Structure formats: structure tokens, C-alpha cells
Coordinates of C-alpha atoms and ligand atoms in Angstrom, one line a residue:
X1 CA 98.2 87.9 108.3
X2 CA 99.7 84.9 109.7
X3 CA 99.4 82.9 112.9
X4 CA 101.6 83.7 115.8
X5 CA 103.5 80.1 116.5
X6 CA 101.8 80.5 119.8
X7 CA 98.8 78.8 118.4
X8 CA 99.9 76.4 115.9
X9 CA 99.9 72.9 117.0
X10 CA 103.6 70.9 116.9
X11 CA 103.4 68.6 113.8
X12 CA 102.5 64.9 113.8
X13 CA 105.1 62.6 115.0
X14 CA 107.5 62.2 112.5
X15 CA 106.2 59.1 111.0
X16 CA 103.5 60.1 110.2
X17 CA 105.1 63.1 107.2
X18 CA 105.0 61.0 103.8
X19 CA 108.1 59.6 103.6
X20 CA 109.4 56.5 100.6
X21 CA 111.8 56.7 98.3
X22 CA 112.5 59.2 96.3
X23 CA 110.4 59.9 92.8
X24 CA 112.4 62.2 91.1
X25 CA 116.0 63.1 89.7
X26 CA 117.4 65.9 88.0
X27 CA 120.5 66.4 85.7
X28 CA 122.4 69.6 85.0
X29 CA 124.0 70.0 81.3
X30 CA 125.1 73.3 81.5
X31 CA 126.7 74.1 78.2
X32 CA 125.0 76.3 75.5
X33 CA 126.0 78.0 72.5
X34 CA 125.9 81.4 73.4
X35 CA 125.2 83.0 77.2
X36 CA 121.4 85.0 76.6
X37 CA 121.2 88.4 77.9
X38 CA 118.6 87.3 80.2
X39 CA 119.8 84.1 81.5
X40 CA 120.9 83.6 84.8
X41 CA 121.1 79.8 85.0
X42 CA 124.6 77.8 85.6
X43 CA 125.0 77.7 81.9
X44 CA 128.3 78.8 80.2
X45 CA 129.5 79.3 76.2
X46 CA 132.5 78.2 74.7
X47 CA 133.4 75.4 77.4
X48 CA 132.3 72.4 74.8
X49 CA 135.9 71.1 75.4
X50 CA 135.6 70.1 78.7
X51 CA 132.1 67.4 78.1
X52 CA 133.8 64.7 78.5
X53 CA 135.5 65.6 82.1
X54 CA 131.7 66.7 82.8
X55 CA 130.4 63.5 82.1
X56 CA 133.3 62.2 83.8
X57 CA 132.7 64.1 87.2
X58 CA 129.1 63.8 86.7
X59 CA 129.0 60.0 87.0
X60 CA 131.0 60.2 90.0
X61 CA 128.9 62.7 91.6
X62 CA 125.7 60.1 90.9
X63 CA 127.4 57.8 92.4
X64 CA 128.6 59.2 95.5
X65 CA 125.2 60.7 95.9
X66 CA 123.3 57.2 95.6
X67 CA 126.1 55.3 97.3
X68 CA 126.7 53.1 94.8
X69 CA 123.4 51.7 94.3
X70 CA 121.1 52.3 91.4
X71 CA 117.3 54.4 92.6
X72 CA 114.8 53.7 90.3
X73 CA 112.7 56.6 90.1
X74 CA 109.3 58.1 88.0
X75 CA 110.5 61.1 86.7
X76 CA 114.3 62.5 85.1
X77 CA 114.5 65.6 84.1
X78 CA 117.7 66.4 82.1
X79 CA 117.7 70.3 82.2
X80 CA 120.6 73.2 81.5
X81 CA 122.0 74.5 80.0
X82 CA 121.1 73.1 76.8
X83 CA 121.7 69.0 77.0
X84 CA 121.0 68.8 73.6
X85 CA 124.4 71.1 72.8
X86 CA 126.2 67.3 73.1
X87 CA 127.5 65.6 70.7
X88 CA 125.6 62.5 69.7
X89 CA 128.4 60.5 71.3
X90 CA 127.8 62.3 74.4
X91 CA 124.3 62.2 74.3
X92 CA 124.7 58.2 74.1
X93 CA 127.1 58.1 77.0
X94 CA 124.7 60.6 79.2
X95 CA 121.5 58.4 78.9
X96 CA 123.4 55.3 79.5
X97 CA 124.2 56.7 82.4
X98 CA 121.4 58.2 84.0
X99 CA 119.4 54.7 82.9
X100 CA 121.6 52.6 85.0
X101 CA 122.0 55.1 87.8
X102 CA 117.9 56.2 87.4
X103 CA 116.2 53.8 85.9
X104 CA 112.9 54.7 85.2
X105 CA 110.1 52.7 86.7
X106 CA 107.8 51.2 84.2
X107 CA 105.6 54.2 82.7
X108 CA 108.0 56.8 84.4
X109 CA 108.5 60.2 82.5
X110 CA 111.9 61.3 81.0
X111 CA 112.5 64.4 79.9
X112 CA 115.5 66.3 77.8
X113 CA 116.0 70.2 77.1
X114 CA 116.7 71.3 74.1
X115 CA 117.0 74.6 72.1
X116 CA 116.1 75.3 68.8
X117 CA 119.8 74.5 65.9
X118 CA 120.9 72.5 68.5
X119 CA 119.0 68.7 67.3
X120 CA 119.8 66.7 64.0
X121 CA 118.0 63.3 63.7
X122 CA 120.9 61.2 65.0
X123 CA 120.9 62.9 68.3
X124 CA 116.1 62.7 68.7
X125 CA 117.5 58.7 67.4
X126 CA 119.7 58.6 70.3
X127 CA 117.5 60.3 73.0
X128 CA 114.4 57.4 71.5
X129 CA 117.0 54.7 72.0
X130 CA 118.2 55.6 75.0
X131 CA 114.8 56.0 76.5
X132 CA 113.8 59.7 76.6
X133 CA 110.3 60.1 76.2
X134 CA 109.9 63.9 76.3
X135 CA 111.4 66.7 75.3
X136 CA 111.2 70.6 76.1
X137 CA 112.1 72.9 73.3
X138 CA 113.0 76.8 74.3
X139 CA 111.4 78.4 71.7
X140 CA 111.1 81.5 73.5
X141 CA 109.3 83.8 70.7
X142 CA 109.1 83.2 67.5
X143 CA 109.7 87.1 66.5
X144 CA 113.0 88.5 65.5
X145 CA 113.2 91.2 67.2
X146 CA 112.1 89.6 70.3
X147 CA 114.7 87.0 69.9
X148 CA 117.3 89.4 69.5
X149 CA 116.3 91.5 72.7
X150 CA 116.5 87.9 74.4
X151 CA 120.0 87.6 72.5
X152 CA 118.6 84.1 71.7
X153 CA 121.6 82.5 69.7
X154 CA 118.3 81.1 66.9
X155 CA 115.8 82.0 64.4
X156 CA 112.0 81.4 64.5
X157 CA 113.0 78.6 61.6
X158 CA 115.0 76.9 63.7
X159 CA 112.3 76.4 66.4
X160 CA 109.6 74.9 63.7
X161 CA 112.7 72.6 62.3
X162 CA 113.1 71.4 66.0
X163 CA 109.9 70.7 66.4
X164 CA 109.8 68.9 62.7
X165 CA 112.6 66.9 64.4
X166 CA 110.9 66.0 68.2
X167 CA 107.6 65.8 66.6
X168 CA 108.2 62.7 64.9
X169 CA 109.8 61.1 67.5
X170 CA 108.1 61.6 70.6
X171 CA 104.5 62.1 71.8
X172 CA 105.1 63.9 74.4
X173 CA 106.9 67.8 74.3
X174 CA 106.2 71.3 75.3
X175 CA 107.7 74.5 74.0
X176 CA 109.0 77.4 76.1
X177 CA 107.9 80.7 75.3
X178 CA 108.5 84.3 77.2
X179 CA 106.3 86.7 77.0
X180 CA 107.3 90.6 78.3
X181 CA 110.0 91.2 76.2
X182 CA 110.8 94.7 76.0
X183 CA 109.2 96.3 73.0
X184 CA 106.9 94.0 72.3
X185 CA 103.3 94.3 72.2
X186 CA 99.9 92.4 72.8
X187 CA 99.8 91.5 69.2
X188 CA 103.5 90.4 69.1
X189 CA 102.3 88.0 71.8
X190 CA 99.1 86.7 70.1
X191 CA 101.3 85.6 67.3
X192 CA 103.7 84.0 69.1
X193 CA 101.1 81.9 70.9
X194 CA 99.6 80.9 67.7
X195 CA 103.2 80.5 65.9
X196 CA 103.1 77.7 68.9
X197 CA 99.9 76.5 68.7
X198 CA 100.2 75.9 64.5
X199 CA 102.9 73.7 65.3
X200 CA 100.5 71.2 67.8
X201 CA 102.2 71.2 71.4
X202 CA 100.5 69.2 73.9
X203 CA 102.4 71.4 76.3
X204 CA 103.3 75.2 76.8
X205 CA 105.3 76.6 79.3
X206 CA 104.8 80.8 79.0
X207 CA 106.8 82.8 81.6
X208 CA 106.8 86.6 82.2
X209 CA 110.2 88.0 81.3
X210 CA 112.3 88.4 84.3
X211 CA 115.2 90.9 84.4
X212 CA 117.6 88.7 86.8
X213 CA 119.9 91.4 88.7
X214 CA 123.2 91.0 87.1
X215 CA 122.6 89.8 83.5
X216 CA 123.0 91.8 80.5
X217 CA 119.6 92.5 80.3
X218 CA 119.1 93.7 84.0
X219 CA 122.4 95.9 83.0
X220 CA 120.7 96.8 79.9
X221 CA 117.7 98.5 81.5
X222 CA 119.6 100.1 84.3
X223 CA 121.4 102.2 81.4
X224 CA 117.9 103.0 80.1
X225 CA 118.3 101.4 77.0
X226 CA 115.6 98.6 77.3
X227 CA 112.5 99.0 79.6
X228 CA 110.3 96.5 81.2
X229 CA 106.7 96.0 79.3
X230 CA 104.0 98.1 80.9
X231 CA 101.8 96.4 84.4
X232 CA 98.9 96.6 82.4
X233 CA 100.2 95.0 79.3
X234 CA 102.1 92.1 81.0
X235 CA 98.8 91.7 82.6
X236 CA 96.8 91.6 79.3
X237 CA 99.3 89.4 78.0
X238 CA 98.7 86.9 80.6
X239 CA 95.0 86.8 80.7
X240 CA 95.6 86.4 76.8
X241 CA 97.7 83.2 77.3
X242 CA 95.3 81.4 79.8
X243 CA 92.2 82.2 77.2
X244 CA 93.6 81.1 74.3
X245 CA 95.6 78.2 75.5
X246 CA 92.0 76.7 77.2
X247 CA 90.0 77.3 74.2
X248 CA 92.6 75.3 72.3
X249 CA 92.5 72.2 75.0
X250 CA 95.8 73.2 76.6
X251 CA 94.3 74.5 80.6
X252 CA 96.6 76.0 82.7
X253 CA 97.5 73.3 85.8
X254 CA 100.4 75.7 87.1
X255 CA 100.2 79.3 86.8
X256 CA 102.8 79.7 84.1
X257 CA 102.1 75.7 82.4
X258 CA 99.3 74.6 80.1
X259 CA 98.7 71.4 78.8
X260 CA 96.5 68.6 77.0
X261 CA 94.9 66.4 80.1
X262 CA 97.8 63.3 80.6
X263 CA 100.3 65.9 79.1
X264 CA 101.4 67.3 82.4
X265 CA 104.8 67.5 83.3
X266 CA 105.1 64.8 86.1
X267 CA 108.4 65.6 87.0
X268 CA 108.0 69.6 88.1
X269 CA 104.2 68.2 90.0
X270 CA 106.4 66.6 92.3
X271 CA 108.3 69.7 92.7
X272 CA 105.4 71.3 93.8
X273 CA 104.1 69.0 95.7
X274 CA 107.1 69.6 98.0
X275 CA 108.5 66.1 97.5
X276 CA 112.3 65.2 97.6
X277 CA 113.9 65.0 94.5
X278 CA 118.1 64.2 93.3
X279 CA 119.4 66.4 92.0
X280 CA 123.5 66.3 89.9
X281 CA 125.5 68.4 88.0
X282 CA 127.1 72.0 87.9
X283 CA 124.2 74.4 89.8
X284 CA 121.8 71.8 90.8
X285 CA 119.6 72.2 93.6
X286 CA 118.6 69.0 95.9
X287 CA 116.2 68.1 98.2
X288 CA 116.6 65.0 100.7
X289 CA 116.7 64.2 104.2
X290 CA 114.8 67.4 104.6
X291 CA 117.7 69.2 103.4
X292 CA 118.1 71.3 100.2
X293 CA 121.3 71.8 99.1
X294 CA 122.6 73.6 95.6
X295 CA 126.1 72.9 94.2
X296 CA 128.5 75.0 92.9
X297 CA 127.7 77.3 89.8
X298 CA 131.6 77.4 89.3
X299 CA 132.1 74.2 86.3
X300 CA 136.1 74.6 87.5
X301 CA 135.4 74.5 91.2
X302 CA 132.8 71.1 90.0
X303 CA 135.1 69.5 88.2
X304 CA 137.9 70.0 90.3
X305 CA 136.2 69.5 93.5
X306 CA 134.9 65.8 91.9
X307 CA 138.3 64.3 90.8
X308 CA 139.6 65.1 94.4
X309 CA 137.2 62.9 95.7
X310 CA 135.1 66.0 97.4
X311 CA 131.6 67.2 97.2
X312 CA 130.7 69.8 94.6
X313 CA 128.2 71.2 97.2
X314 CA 127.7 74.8 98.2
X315 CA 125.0 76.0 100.6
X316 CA 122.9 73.7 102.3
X317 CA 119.5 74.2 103.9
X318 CA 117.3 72.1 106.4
X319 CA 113.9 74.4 107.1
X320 CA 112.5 73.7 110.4
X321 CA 109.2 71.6 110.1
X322 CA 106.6 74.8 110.4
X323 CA 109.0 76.7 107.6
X324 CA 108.5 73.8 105.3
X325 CA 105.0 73.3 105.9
X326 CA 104.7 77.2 104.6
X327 CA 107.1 76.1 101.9
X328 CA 105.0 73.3 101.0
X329 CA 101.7 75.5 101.3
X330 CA 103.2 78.4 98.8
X331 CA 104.6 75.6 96.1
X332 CA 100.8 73.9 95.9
X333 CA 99.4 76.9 95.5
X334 CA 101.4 76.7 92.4
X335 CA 99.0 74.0 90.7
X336 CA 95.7 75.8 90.1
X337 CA 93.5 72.6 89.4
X338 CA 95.0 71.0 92.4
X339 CA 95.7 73.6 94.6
X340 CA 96.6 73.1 98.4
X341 CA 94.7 69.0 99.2
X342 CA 94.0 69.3 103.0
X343 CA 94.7 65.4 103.0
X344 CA 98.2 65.7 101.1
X345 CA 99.2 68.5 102.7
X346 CA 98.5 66.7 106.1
X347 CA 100.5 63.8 104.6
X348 CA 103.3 65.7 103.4
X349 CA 103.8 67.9 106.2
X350 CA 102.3 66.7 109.5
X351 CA 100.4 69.3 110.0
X352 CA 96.5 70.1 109.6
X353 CA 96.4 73.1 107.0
X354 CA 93.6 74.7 108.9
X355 CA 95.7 75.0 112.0
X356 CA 97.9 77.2 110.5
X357 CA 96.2 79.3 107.8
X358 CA 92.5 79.4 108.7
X359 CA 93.2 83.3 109.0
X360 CA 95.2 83.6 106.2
X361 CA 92.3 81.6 104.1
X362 CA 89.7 83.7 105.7
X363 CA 91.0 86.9 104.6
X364 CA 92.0 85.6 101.1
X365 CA 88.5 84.0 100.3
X366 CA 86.9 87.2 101.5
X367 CA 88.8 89.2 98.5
X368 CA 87.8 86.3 96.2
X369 CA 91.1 85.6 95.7
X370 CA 91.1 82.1 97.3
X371 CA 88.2 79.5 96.9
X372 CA 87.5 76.3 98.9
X373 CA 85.4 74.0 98.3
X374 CA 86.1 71.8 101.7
X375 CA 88.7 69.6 100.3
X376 CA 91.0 71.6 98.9
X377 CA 92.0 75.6 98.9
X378 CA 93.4 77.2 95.3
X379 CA 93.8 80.2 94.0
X380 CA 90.5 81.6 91.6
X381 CA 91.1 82.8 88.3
X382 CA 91.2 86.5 89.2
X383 CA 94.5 85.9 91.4
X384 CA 96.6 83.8 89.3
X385 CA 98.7 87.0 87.8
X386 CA 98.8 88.1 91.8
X387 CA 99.4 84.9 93.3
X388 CA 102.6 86.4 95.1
X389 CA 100.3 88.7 96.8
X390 CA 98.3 85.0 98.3
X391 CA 101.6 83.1 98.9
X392 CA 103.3 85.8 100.7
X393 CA 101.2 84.9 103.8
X394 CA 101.6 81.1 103.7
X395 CA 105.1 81.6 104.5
Ligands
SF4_401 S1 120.0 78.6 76.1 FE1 118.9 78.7 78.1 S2 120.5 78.0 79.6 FE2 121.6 78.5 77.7 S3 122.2 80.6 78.0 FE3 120.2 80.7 76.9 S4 118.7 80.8 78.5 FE4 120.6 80.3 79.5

């Protein structure tokens, strides 16, 4: 149940919401080497030949965004796509040119996508040298049959050569890894999380497979010929993932992300912390000024739209203060060691968390599926694999 907006207090004056510069910047690279049946990001095959106008446009959207003036910030994230699909010559060019547009403050976090055949050492050199310091690998699964359900365009080989390759470069990477995939079973998911864990991540991303309306796989099992995994199974899968992954040091600090303690991904905390972020490039969302805008998913209309001098954005967004307060209350959620801070959330929105949800925490801590222990409010272990169920009455 929510509050009526008869009875929640207006927010704090203005001032008084955390405001500063922005901490965090996103790049879109959205070329890949095959489309997977299950993706439904702005990612395309066979458009290689037209990098160089997308590094082109790209510049010229960072710089129309930021005015013309560098923002250093803590965190880039260079997502897609798959970046590492560039040529080494492109790779140069694209971290030359998010360093001088984004430098990173000292300590700051960079990380690059990647997917498994797509790396040789001269393009982990070029990443180190141009100042990447971590990478995410989509390893997906590491069985066969799996990846070919996925239509995953590598082999479980080519995910442990990958990591052979980041590994001795950088410190700091996760792997991707989807569990759910249509035929598969607990045990096909047990050896996938220790196919991961043989290879030493300090983080793991695991997702439940979604069938996004529209993809080839969503067609797929409309025609009956693939089915989603059982509720029960999905469920023992997850409960699987959280055990194993915190008996082998990597806790869960989001629902679906797991990781060494320091090995968090700093960049997607302040996503759900609710904080502003850049974001660039064919599909990319933004958030500034209070407003969230996405660009097109159309890499003609992009690079079209850019050499005429016009904005590649599409729809644009600005939530009312209480709508981004249950925004911002839903995304912390997220974070199950962190959970909802009454003092950020305060900060970050304006207004008192209490004064909007002390129903809505009433009736969730009387299920057990909320705790509090007076500072903050989270999610207990028994609702992380419902926590749509919580959220759904924060906003
Ligand atoms: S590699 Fe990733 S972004 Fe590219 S098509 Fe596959 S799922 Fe989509």
C-alpha cells in the first residue's frame, strides 16, 4: 500500500537535494559480432565499416554534451555492444578520447566490455595504456548447449582464453554469466558457477534469463519451441548462486552482483544510488538536470543526426520530485548490504523516507521481507528473488 500524496510532506527546498558535479559517464559501443537471440540492447552485426564515423559522431556528441569543457569524473563505463569488437587502432583512438573528455579523478574506476574471441594482447595493451582498469567479460555459460540456445557467437574456450588475456593485465574484472536458459538444469548451473569460480573472478554478475518481447528468443518460445526454466528451478538456481558465491568470498551487494569486498563495481553503485550520470553513444540513457533522456537506437538516424549538427536524442523524461524519490527508493533497494540509508536518501531526494513509506515498511517488515535496523531499511535474504514484489510499492 502506498501513501495518498495527501499526507506526504513537499520536499526540502531544493538546495538541500545532493547536488555536485557529476560522478559518472557512460559510453555506448554498439557493434558485435553476431546479434544473440536474446539480446535486446542497441547492438548491431555486420556494421564494423562504419567505426570510424562512430567515433567520429561520438566525439562530437561528448562534446556538445559537456560544452566543450573536459568533466573529470570517478567512474567510465564503456558498455555495448561489445567495445572490445574495435580494432586496436580504434580502441587507441576511443580511450584517448574519453581520457581527455572524462578524465578520471585520481583512484577513479574505468571499466571496458568485452566478450569472449573478441581480445588479443595488443588490444588488454592498449586498454592498460590508455588507462582502463577494469574489465567485464560476458561469459554467459560456459556449456555448449547453453551457448547455443543463447546464440552466443563463442565457445566455453574462448571465455577461459579471455580471461588468460584480462587476467594478466588487470586486477580488477567480473564475468557475466545467465542462468535460466531453456533446457538447462540445477546441475548445468552449478558447473557453470564453478567453471567461473576456477578461473578466480573477484566479481560475478549472474542474471535470470529474460525473454525480451521481440527478440528471437521471445519469438522462439511463442512458437513453442523453447520454454522458460521452471519457478521453482529458477528459484533453486538463485538461492544456489548466493550460497556458493558467499562461501567463496564473493557476497552479493546487489541482487544479481557478487563480489570480493573493494571489488564492487563503483560505477553501477552510483546508478543505484539514483545519482546523475553522462551518458553518449547510439542507445544511451542519461541522467542530468533531473532529466533522463535515451538516444536513438537507430546507428543511421545517430550518425546522421550528429554530422548535421543535431542531437541524437529520443525521449526525454523529468520525474516530478515525489516520482523520483520512489525511483530512488526502488533503485537502493537494489544494494542488499546497503539498502535504502535514511540519511542518503534524505540527501538525495529531499525527503524523510519515513514520511513516505512508513506504511509500506510496516507491512513489508511484518512479512519478514524488509528489515530495519533504525538506520537503514533492506530487503532480508528471503525476498531478494521477490524483490519486485517489495519495490512495487515504493513507487
Ligand atoms: S554480445 Fe552482448 S550486446 Fe552483442 S548481441 Fe550479444 S548480448 Fe547483445
Amino acid at each position: 500500500m502506498t501513501l495518498s500524496s495527501s499526507r506526504v510532506s513537499p520536499p526540502l527546498a531544493a538546495g538541500n537535494v545532493a547536488a555536485g558535479p557529476i560522478r559518472a559517464a557512460y559510453v555506448h559501443i554498439p557493434f558485435c559480432a553476431h546479434k544473440c537471440g536474446y539480446c535486446d540492447f542497441a547492438s548491431l552485426a555486420g556494421a564494423d565499416h562504419l567505426a570510424d564515423r562512430y567515433l567520429d559522431a561520438l566525439e562530437r556528441e561528448i562534446e556538445r554534451v559537456l560544452e566543450g569543457r573536459p568533466a573529470p569524473v570517478e567512474t567510465v563505463f564503456v558498455g555495448g555492444g561489445t567495445p572490445t569488437r574495435l580494432t586496436a587502432a580504434q580502441l587507441e583512438r576511443l580511450t584517448a578520447m574519453v581520457s581527455s573528455w572524462f578524465p578520471l579523478v585520481s583512484g577513479g574506476e574505468w571499466t571496458v566490455e568485452a566478450n569472449p574471441g573478441t581480445l588479443d594482447r595488443d588490444k588488454v595493451e592498449v586498454l592498460v595504456q590508455g588507462g582502463v582498469n577494469r574489465i567485464s567479460l560476458g561469459a554467459q555459460s560456459f556449456q555448449r548447449r547453453s551457448l547455443a540456445i543463447l546464440e552466443r557467437a563463442h565457445d566455453p574456450a574462448e571465455v577461459v582464453r579471455g580471461v588468460e588475456l584480462i587476467a594478466s593485465r588487470f586486477d580488477r574484472w567480473s564475468l557475466d554469466l545467465i542462468f535460466g536458459v531453456p533446457g538447462s538444469t540445477l546441475n548445468d548451473w552449478k558447473a557453470d558457477l564453478s567453471a567461473a569460480l576456477a578461473l578466480g573472478p573477484s566479481h560475478l554478475s549472474c542474471y535470470g534469463l529474460i525473454f525480451e518481447k521481440g527478440t528471437p528468443l521471445w519469438k522462439r518460445r511463442r512458437r513453442g519451441e523453447v520454454s522458460s526454466v521452471p519457478d521453482e528451478l529458477e528459484r533453486a538456481m538463485f538461492d544456489h548462486t548466493v550460497e556458493t558465491l558467499e562461501t567463496a568470498g564473493l557476497s552479493a551487494y546487489e541482487i544479481s552482483n557478487h563480489a570480493r569486498p573493494g571489488h564492487e563495481c563503483r560505477h553501477n553503485l552510483i546508478y543505484w544510488a539514483n545519482e546523475p550520470f553522462y551518458g553518449v553513444g547510439l542507445g544511451a540513457a542519461a541522467y542530468r538536470n533531473g532529466e533522463r533522456t535515451v538516444n536513438t537506437r537507430d546507428l543511421n538516424a545517430y550518425l546522421a543526426r550528429i554530422e548535421a549538427g543535431r542531437s541524437p536524442i529520443g525521449p526525454r523524461e523529468r520525474l516530478e520530485p515525489r516520482a523520483r524519490a520512489g525511483e530512488t527508493a526502488m533503485l537502493m533497494l537494489r544494494r542488499v548490504v546497503l539498502g535504502i540509508d535514511r540519511a542518503e536518501f534524505r540527501l538525495r531526494t529531499g525527503y524523510d523516507l519515513d514520511t513516505l513509506y512508513s506504511d509500506v515498511i510496516a507491512k513489508h517488515l511484518q512479512r519478514g521481507w524488509l528489515e530495519d535496523d533504525g538506520r537503514r531499511v533492506r530487503l532480508t535474504r528471503a525476498s531478494w528473488f521477490l524483490s519486485d514484489a517489495v519495490m512495487v510499492d515504493f513507487v
